[in-house]
Short mmCIF file of C-alpha atoms in Angstrom, two decimals:
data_model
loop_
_atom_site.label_atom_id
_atom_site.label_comp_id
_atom_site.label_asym_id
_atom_site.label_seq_id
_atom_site.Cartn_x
_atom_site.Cartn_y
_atom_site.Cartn_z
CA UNK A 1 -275.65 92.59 12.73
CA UNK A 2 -278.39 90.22 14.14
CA UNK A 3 -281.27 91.17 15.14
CA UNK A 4 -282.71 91.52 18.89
CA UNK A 5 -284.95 88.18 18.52
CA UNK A 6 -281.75 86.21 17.07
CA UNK A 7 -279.72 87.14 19.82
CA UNK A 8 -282.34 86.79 22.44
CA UNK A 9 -282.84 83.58 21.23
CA UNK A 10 -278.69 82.64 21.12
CA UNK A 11 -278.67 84.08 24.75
CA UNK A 12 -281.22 81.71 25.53
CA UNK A 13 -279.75 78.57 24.23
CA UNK A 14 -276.31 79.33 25.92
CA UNK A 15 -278.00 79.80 29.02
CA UNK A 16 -279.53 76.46 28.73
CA UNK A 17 -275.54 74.77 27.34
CA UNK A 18 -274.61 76.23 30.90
CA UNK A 19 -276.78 74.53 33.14
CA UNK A 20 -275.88 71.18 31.81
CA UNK A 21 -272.01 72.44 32.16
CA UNK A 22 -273.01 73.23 35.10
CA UNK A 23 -274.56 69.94 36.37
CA UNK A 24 -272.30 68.28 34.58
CA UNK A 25 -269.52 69.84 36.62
CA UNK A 26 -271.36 68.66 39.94
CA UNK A 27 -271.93 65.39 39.09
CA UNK A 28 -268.15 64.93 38.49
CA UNK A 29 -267.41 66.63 41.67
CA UNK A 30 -269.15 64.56 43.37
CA UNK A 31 -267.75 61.36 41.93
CA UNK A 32 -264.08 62.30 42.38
CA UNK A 33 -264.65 62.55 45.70
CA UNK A 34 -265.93 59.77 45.92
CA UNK A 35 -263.47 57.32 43.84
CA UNK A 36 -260.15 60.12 45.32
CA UNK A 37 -260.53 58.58 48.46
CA UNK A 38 -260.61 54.91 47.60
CA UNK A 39 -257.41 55.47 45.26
CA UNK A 40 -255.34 57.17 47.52
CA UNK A 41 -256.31 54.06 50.33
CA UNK A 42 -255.42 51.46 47.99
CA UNK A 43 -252.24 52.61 46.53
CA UNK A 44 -250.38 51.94 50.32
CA UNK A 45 -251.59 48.18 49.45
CA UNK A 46 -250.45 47.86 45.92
CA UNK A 47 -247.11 49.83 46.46
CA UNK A 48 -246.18 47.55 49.16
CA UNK A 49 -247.37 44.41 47.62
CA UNK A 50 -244.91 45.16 44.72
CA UNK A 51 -242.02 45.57 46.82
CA UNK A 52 -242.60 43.02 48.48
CA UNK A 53 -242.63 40.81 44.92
CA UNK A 54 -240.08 42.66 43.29
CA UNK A 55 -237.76 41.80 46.62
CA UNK A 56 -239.04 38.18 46.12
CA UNK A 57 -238.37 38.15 42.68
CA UNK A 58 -234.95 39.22 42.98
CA UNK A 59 -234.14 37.19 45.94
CA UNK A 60 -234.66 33.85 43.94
CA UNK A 61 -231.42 32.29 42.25
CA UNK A 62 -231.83 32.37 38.98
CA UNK A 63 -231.67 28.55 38.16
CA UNK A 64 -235.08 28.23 40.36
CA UNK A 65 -236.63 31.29 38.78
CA UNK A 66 -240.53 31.01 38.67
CA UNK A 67 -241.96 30.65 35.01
CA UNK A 68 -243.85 34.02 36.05
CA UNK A 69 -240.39 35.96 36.37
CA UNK A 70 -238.32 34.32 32.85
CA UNK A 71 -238.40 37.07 30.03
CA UNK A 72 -240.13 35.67 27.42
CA UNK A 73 -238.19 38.19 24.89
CA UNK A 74 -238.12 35.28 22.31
CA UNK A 75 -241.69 35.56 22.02
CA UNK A 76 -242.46 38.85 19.93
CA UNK A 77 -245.83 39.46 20.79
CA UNK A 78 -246.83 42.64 23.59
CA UNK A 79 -250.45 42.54 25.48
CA UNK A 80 -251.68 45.80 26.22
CA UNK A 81 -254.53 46.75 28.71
CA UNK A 82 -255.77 50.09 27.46
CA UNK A 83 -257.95 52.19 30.02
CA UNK A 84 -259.56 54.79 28.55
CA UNK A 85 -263.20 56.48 29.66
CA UNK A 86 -266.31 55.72 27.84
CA UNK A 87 -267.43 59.40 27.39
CA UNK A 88 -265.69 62.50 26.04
CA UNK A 89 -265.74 66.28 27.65
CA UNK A 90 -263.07 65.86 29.63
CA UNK A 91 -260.31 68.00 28.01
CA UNK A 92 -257.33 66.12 26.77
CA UNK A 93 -257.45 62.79 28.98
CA UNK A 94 -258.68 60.49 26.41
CA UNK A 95 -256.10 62.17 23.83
CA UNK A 96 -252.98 61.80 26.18
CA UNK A 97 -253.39 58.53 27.28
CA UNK A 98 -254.20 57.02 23.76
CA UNK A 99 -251.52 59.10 22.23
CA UNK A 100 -249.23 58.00 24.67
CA UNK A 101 -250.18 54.27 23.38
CA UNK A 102 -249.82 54.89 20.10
CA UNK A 103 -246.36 56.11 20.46
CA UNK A 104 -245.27 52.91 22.31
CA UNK A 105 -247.12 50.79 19.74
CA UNK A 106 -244.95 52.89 17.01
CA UNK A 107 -241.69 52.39 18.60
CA UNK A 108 -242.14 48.21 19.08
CA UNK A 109 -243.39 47.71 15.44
CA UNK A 110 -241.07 44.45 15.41
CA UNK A 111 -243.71 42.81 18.19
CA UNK A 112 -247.23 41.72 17.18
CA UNK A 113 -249.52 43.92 19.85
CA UNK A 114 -252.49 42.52 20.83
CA UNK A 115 -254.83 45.54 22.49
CA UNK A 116 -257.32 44.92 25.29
CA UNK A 117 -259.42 47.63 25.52
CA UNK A 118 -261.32 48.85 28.87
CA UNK A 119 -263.32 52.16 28.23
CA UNK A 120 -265.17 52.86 24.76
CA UNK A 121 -262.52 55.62 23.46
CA UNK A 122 -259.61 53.25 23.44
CA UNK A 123 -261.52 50.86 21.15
CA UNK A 124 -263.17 53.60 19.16
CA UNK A 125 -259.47 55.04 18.33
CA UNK A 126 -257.52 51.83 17.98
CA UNK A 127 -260.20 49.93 15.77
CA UNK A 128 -259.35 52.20 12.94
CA UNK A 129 -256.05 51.23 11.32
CA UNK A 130 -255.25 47.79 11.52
CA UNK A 131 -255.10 47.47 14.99
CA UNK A 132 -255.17 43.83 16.63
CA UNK A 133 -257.74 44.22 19.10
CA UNK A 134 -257.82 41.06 21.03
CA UNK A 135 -260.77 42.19 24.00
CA UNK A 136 -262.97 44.97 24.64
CA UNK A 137 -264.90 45.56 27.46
CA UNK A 138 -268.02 47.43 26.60
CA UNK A 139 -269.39 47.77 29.75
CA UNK A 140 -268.81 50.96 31.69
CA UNK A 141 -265.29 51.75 33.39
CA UNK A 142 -266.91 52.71 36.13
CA UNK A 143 -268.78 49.25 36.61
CA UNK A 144 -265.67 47.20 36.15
CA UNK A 145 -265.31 45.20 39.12
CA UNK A 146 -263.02 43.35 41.31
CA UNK A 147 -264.17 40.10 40.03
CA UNK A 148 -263.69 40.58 36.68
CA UNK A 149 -260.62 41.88 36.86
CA UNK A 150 -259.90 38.87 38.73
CA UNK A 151 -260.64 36.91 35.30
CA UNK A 152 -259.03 39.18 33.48
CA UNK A 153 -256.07 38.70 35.47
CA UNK A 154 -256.25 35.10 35.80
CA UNK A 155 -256.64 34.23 31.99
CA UNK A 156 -253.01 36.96 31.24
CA UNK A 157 -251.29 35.30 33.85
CA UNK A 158 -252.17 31.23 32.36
CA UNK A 159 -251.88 33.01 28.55
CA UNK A 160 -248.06 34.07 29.91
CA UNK A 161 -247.39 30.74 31.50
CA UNK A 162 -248.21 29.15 28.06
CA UNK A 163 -246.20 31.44 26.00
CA UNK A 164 -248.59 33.31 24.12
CA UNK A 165 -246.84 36.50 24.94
CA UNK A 166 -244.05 37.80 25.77
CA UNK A 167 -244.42 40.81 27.38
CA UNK A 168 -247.88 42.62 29.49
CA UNK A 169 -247.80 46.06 29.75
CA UNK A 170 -250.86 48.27 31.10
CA UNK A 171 -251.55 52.25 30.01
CA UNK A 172 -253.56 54.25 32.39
CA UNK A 173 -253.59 57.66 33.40
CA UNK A 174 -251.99 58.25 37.06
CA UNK A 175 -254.12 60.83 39.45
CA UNK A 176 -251.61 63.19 40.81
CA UNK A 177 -253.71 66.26 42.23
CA UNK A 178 -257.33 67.14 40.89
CA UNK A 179 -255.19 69.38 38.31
CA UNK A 180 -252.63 67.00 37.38
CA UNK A 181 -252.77 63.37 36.05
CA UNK A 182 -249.96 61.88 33.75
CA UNK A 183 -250.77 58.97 31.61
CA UNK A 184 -248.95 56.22 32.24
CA UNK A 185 -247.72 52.81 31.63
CA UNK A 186 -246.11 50.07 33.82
CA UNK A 187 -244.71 46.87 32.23
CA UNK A 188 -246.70 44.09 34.37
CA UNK A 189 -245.40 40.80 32.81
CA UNK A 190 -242.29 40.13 33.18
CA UNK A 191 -242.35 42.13 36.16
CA UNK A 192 -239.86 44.80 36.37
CA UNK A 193 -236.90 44.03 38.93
CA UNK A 194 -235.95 48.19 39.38
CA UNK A 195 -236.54 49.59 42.66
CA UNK A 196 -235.37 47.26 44.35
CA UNK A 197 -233.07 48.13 47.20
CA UNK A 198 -230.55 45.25 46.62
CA UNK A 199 -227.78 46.93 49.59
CA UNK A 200 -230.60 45.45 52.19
CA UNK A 201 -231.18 42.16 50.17
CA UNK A 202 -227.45 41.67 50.49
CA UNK A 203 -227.63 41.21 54.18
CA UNK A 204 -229.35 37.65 53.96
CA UNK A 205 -231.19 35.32 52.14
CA UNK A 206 -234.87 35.30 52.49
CA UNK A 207 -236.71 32.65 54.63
CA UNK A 208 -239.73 31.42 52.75
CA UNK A 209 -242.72 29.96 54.73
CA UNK A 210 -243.79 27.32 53.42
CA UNK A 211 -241.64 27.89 50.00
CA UNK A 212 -240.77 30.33 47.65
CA UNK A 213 -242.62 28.57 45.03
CA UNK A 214 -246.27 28.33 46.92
CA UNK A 215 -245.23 31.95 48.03
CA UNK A 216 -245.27 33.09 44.33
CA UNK A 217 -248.21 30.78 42.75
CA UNK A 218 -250.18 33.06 45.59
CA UNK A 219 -249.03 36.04 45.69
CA UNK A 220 -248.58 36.67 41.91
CA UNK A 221 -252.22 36.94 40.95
CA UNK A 222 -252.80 38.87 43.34
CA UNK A 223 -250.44 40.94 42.81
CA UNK A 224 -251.63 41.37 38.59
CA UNK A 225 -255.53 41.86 40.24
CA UNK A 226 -254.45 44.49 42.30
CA UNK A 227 -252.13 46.66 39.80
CA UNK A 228 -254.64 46.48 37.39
CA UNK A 229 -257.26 47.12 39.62
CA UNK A 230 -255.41 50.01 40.75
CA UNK A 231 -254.99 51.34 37.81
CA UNK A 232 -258.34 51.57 36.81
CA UNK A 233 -258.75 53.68 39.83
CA UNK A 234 -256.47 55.88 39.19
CA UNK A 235 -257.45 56.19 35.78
CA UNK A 236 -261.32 57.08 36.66
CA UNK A 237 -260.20 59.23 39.01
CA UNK A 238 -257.91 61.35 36.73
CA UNK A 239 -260.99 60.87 34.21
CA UNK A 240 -263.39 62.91 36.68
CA UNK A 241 -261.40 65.00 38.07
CA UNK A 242 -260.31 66.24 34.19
CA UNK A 243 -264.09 66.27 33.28
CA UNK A 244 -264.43 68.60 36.57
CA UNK A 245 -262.11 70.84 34.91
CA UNK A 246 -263.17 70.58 31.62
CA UNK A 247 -266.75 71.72 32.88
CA UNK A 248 -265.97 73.78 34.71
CA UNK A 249 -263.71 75.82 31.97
CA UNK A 250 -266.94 75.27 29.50
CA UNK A 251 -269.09 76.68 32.44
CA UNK A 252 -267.12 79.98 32.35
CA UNK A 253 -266.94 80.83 28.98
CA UNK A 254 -270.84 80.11 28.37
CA UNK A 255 -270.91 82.88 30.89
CA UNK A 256 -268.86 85.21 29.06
CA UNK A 257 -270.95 84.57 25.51
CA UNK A 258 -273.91 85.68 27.55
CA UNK A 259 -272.24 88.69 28.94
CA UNK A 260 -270.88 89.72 25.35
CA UNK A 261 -274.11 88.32 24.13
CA UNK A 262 -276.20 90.50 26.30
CA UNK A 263 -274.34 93.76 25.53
CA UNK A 264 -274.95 93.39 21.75
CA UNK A 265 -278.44 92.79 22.57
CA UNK A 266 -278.65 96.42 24.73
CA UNK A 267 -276.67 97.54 21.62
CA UNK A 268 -278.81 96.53 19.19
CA UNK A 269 -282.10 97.46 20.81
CA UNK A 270 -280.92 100.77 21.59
CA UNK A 271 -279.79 101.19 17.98
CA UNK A 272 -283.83 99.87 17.43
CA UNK A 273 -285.19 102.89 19.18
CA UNK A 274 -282.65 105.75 18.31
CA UNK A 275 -283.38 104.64 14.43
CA UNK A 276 -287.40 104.90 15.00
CA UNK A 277 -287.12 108.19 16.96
CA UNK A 278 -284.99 109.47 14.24
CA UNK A 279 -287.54 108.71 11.98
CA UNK A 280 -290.58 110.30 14.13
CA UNK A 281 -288.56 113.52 13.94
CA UNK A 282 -287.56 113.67 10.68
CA UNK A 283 -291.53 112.88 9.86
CA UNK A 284 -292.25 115.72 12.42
CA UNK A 285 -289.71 118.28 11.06
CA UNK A 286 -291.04 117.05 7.43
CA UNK A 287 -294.85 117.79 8.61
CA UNK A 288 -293.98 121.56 10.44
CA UNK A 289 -291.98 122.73 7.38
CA UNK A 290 -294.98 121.58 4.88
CA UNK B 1 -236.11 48.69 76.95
CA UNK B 2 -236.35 45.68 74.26
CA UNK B 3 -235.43 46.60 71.05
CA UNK B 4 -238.38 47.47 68.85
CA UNK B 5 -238.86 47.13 64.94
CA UNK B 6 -242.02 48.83 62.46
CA UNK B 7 -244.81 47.46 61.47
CA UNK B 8 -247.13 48.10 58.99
CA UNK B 9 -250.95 46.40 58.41
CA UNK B 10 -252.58 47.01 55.13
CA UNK B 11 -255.57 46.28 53.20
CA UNK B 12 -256.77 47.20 50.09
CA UNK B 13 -259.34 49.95 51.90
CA UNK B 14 -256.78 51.68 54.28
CA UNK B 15 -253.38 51.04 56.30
CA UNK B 16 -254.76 49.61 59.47
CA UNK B 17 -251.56 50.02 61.78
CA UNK B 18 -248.62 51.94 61.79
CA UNK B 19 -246.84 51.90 64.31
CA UNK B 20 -243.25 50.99 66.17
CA UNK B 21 -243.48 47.98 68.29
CA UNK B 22 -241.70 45.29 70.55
CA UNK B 23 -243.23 42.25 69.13
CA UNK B 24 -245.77 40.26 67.28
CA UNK B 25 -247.12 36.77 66.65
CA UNK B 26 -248.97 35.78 63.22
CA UNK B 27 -250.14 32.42 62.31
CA UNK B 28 -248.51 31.02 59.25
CA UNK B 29 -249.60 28.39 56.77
CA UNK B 30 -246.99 26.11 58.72
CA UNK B 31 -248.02 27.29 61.76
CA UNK B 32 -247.98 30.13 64.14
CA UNK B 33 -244.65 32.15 64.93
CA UNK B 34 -243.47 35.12 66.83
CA UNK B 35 -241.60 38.05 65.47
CA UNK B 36 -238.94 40.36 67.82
CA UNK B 37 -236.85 42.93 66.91
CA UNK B 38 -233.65 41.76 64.12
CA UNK B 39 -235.52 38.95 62.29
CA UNK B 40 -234.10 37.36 59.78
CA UNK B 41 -235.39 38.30 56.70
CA UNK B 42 -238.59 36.78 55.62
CA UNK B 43 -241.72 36.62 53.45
CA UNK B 44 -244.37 34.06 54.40
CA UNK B 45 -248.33 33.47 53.92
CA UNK B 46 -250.84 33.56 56.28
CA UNK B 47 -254.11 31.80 57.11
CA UNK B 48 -257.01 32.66 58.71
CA UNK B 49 -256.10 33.85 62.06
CA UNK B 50 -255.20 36.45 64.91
CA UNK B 51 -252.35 38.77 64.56
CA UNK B 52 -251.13 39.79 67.63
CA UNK B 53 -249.40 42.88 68.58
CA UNK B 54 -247.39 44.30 71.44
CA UNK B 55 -246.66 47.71 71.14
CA UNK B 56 -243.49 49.61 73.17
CA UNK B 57 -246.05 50.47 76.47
CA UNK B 58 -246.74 46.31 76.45
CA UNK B 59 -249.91 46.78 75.25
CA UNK B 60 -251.23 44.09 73.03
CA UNK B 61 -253.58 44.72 69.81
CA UNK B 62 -255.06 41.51 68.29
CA UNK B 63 -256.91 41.54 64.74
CA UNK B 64 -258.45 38.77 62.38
CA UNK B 65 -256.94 38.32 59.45
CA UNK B 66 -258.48 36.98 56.19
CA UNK B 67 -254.92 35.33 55.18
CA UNK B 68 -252.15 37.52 53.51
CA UNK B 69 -248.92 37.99 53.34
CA UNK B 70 -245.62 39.04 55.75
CA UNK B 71 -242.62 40.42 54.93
CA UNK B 72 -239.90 40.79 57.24
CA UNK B 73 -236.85 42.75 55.87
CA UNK B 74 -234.50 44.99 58.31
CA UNK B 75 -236.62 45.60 61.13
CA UNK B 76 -239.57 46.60 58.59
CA UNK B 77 -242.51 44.63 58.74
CA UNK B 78 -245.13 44.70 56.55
CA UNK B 79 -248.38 42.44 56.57
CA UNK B 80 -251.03 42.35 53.46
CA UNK B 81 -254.45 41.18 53.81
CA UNK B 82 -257.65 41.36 51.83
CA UNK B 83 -259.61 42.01 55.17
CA UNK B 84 -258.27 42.89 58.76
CA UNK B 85 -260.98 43.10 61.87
CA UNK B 86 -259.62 45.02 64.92
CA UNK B 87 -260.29 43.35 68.62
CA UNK B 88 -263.27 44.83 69.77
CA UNK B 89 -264.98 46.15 66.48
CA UNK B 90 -266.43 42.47 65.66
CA UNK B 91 -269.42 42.17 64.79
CA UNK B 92 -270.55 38.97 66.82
CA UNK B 93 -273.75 38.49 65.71
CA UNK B 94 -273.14 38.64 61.98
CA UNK B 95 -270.00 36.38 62.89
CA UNK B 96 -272.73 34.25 64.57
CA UNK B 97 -275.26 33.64 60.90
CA UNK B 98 -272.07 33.34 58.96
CA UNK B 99 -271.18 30.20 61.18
CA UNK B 100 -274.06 29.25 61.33
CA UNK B 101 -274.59 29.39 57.28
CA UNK B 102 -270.94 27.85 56.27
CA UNK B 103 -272.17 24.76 59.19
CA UNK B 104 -275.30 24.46 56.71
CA UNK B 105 -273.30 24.35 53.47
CA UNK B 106 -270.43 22.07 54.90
CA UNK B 107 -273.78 19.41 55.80
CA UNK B 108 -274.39 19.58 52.29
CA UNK B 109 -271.04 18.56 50.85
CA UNK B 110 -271.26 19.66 47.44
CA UNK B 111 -268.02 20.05 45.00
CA UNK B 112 -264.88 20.16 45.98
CA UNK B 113 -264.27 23.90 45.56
CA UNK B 114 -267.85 24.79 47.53
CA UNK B 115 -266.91 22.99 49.84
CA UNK B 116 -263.74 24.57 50.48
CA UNK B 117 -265.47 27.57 50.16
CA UNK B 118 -267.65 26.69 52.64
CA UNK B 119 -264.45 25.63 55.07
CA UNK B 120 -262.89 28.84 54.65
CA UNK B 121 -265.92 30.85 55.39
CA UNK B 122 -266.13 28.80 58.35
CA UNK B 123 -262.60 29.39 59.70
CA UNK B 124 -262.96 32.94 58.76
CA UNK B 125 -266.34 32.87 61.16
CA UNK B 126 -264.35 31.25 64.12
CA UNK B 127 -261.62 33.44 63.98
CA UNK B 128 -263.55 36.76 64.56
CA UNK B 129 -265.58 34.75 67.56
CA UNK B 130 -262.52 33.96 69.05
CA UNK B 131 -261.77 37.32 68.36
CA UNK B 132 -264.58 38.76 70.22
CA UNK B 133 -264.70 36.23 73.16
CA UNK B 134 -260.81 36.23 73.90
#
């Protein structure tokens, strides 16, 4: 049993665990709401600019196919763009998402995998073990901008062209609801010709203005920027919104340790004083019957 | 009543217009061109310029577009662009010291890609006047 002053004193330093659980909570509150917003906006964009490229992509015969849209099987070698957070408390986000990467990394042990890490956690995980990691980005997630994605996106797209690798894929963790987020991966490079409603295709060729070719050397960056860029949206979103969660879980049982804490602190002091009265009348009882 | 097709305009921040209209008239790279109800299918780039847009009452909706891309496919249109400025919500003043700014840095001629920077600034600049003044 501990005593009143160690129990007091655990009471106290839960108390204090709870108010940064607490704030901790709020401050990723008030970030989700903030980066929800802009993901839900900006997935209209990128879901239509990759129909719109996957119906180009499948529209082209395949004796004029664009460098950008050849499988490159013959080269064994798989990028990966990693985005993980830089901080931990946010349940099992980190976990899931890197799991998820090893697994794929596991099942393509024929292909050399070259890792490019955004967020800290990735590259703390993956540089264990042998790992090729080819880029890490230690600056915050959350400061990674449109323009360096932009390089980022540039120097895949010329490393593809040249045949350095064969295949691009990107893992992030998709924001469903503020409860829900799945990690996820999409295979950027070659890009994937599914979903592509070929019944309508059927009904004509495409016009290109001013040619298929120009069409493509334009819109594919911009296509790579904005999926990426996308999904590190998505994955900071599904990063606060689990941290919300996480906090908000840790919030509640601090609570309850203070409320189990606080009744084995009544306990204990009562026990304190029934003890000492005991022993003022037994010392009574002893005095009256000398 | 003249057949009318769907048209969608998004940027990256939001989805601009969505709506079911009679016609519209964007300029390409090649040049400007006018879209009615069964198009052929098509996907083409735009430049700097004014999108025009009728809508099924014959009202007409212009914006300034930073460039982009159109797809035409079975009555569905769909336009990207990085930036989109709605008639009416230009503002002309800032329009005015970015004109004024990409005049200064054209003067100066410096490297090639400045001073297409400079050009496309420019353009941009004269499209939302001519936005603005009709």
């Amino acid at each position: 049993m501990l005593s009143t002053k160690e129990i007091k004193q655990s009471i106290r330093s839960i108390s204090s665990i709870k108010q940064i659980t607490r704030a901790m909570e709020m401050v990723a509150a008030s970030r989700l709401k903030k980066v929800e917003s802009r993901v839900l906006a900006s997935r209209a964009y990128t879901e239509r600019m990759q129909q719109v490229l996957s119906h180009l992509a499948s529209s082209i015969p395949s004796e004029r196919s664009h460098p950008l849209f050849t499988q490159k099987e013959s080269v064994p070698v798989i990028k990966i763009v990693l985005i993980t957070a830089d901080k931990g408390l946010c349940g099992a986000y980190n976990n899931n998402i890197i799991q998820t990467t090893a697994k794929f990394i596991k099942e393509n042990t024929g292909n050399t995998i070259k890792l490019i890490h955004i967020g800290k956690k990735g590259n703390l995980y993956f540089s264990k073990g042998g790992y090729t990691i080819e880029k890490y980005y230690p600056e915050n997630v959350e400061k990674f901008g449109y323009n360096q994605v932009k390089t980022l996106a540039s120097q895949l797209i010329d490393g593809y062209e040249a045949g350095e690798f064969g295949q691009l894929h990107i893992f992030f963790t998709k924001f469903k609801t503020t409860m829900q987020y799945s990690p996820t991966s999409i295979r950027l490079l070659p890009i994937e010709k599914d979903a592509i409603k070929t019944k309508v295709i059927a009904k004509g060729e495409y016009i290109f203005e001013p040619s298929a070719e120009q069409i493509i050397e334009h819109l594919f960056p911009k296509y790579i920027e904005t999926q990426i860029y996308q999904c590190i949206l998505e994955s900071l979103t599904s990063e606060y919104a689990a941290r919300r969660v996480a906090m908000i879980a840790a919030t509640e049982n601090a609570g309850e340790m203070i409320d189990e804490l606080t009744r084995s602190y009544n306990k204990a002091r009562q026990e304190t004083i029934t003890k000492e009265l005991l022993e003022v009348i037994s010392g009574a009882e002893a005095l009256i019957k000398g | 009543m003249a057949k009318t097709f769907k048209i969608e305009v998004i940027t990256p921040e939001k989805v601009v217009y969505d709506d079911t209209v009679q016609s519209i008239t964007a300029e390409g790279t090649e040049g400007s061109f006018g879209v009615l109800a069964d198009h052929a299918s098509m996907i083409a780039e735009l430049q700097t310029g004014i999108l025009t847009i009728s809508d099924v009452n014959n009202k007409t909706v212009r914006f300034a577009l930073d460039g982009g891309f159109v797809e035409i496919l079975a009555n569905n249109v769909i336009v990207l662009t990085d930036t989109c400025t709605k008639e009416g919500e230009v503002d002309v003043e800032k329009a005015m010291a970015e004109k004024a700014s990409a005049e200064k840095a054209l003067l100066k001629v410096g490297s090639g890609v400045e001073k297409e920077k400079a050009k496309a600034a420019l353009k941009r600049a004269n499209t939302l006047l001519k936005l603005a003044n009709k």
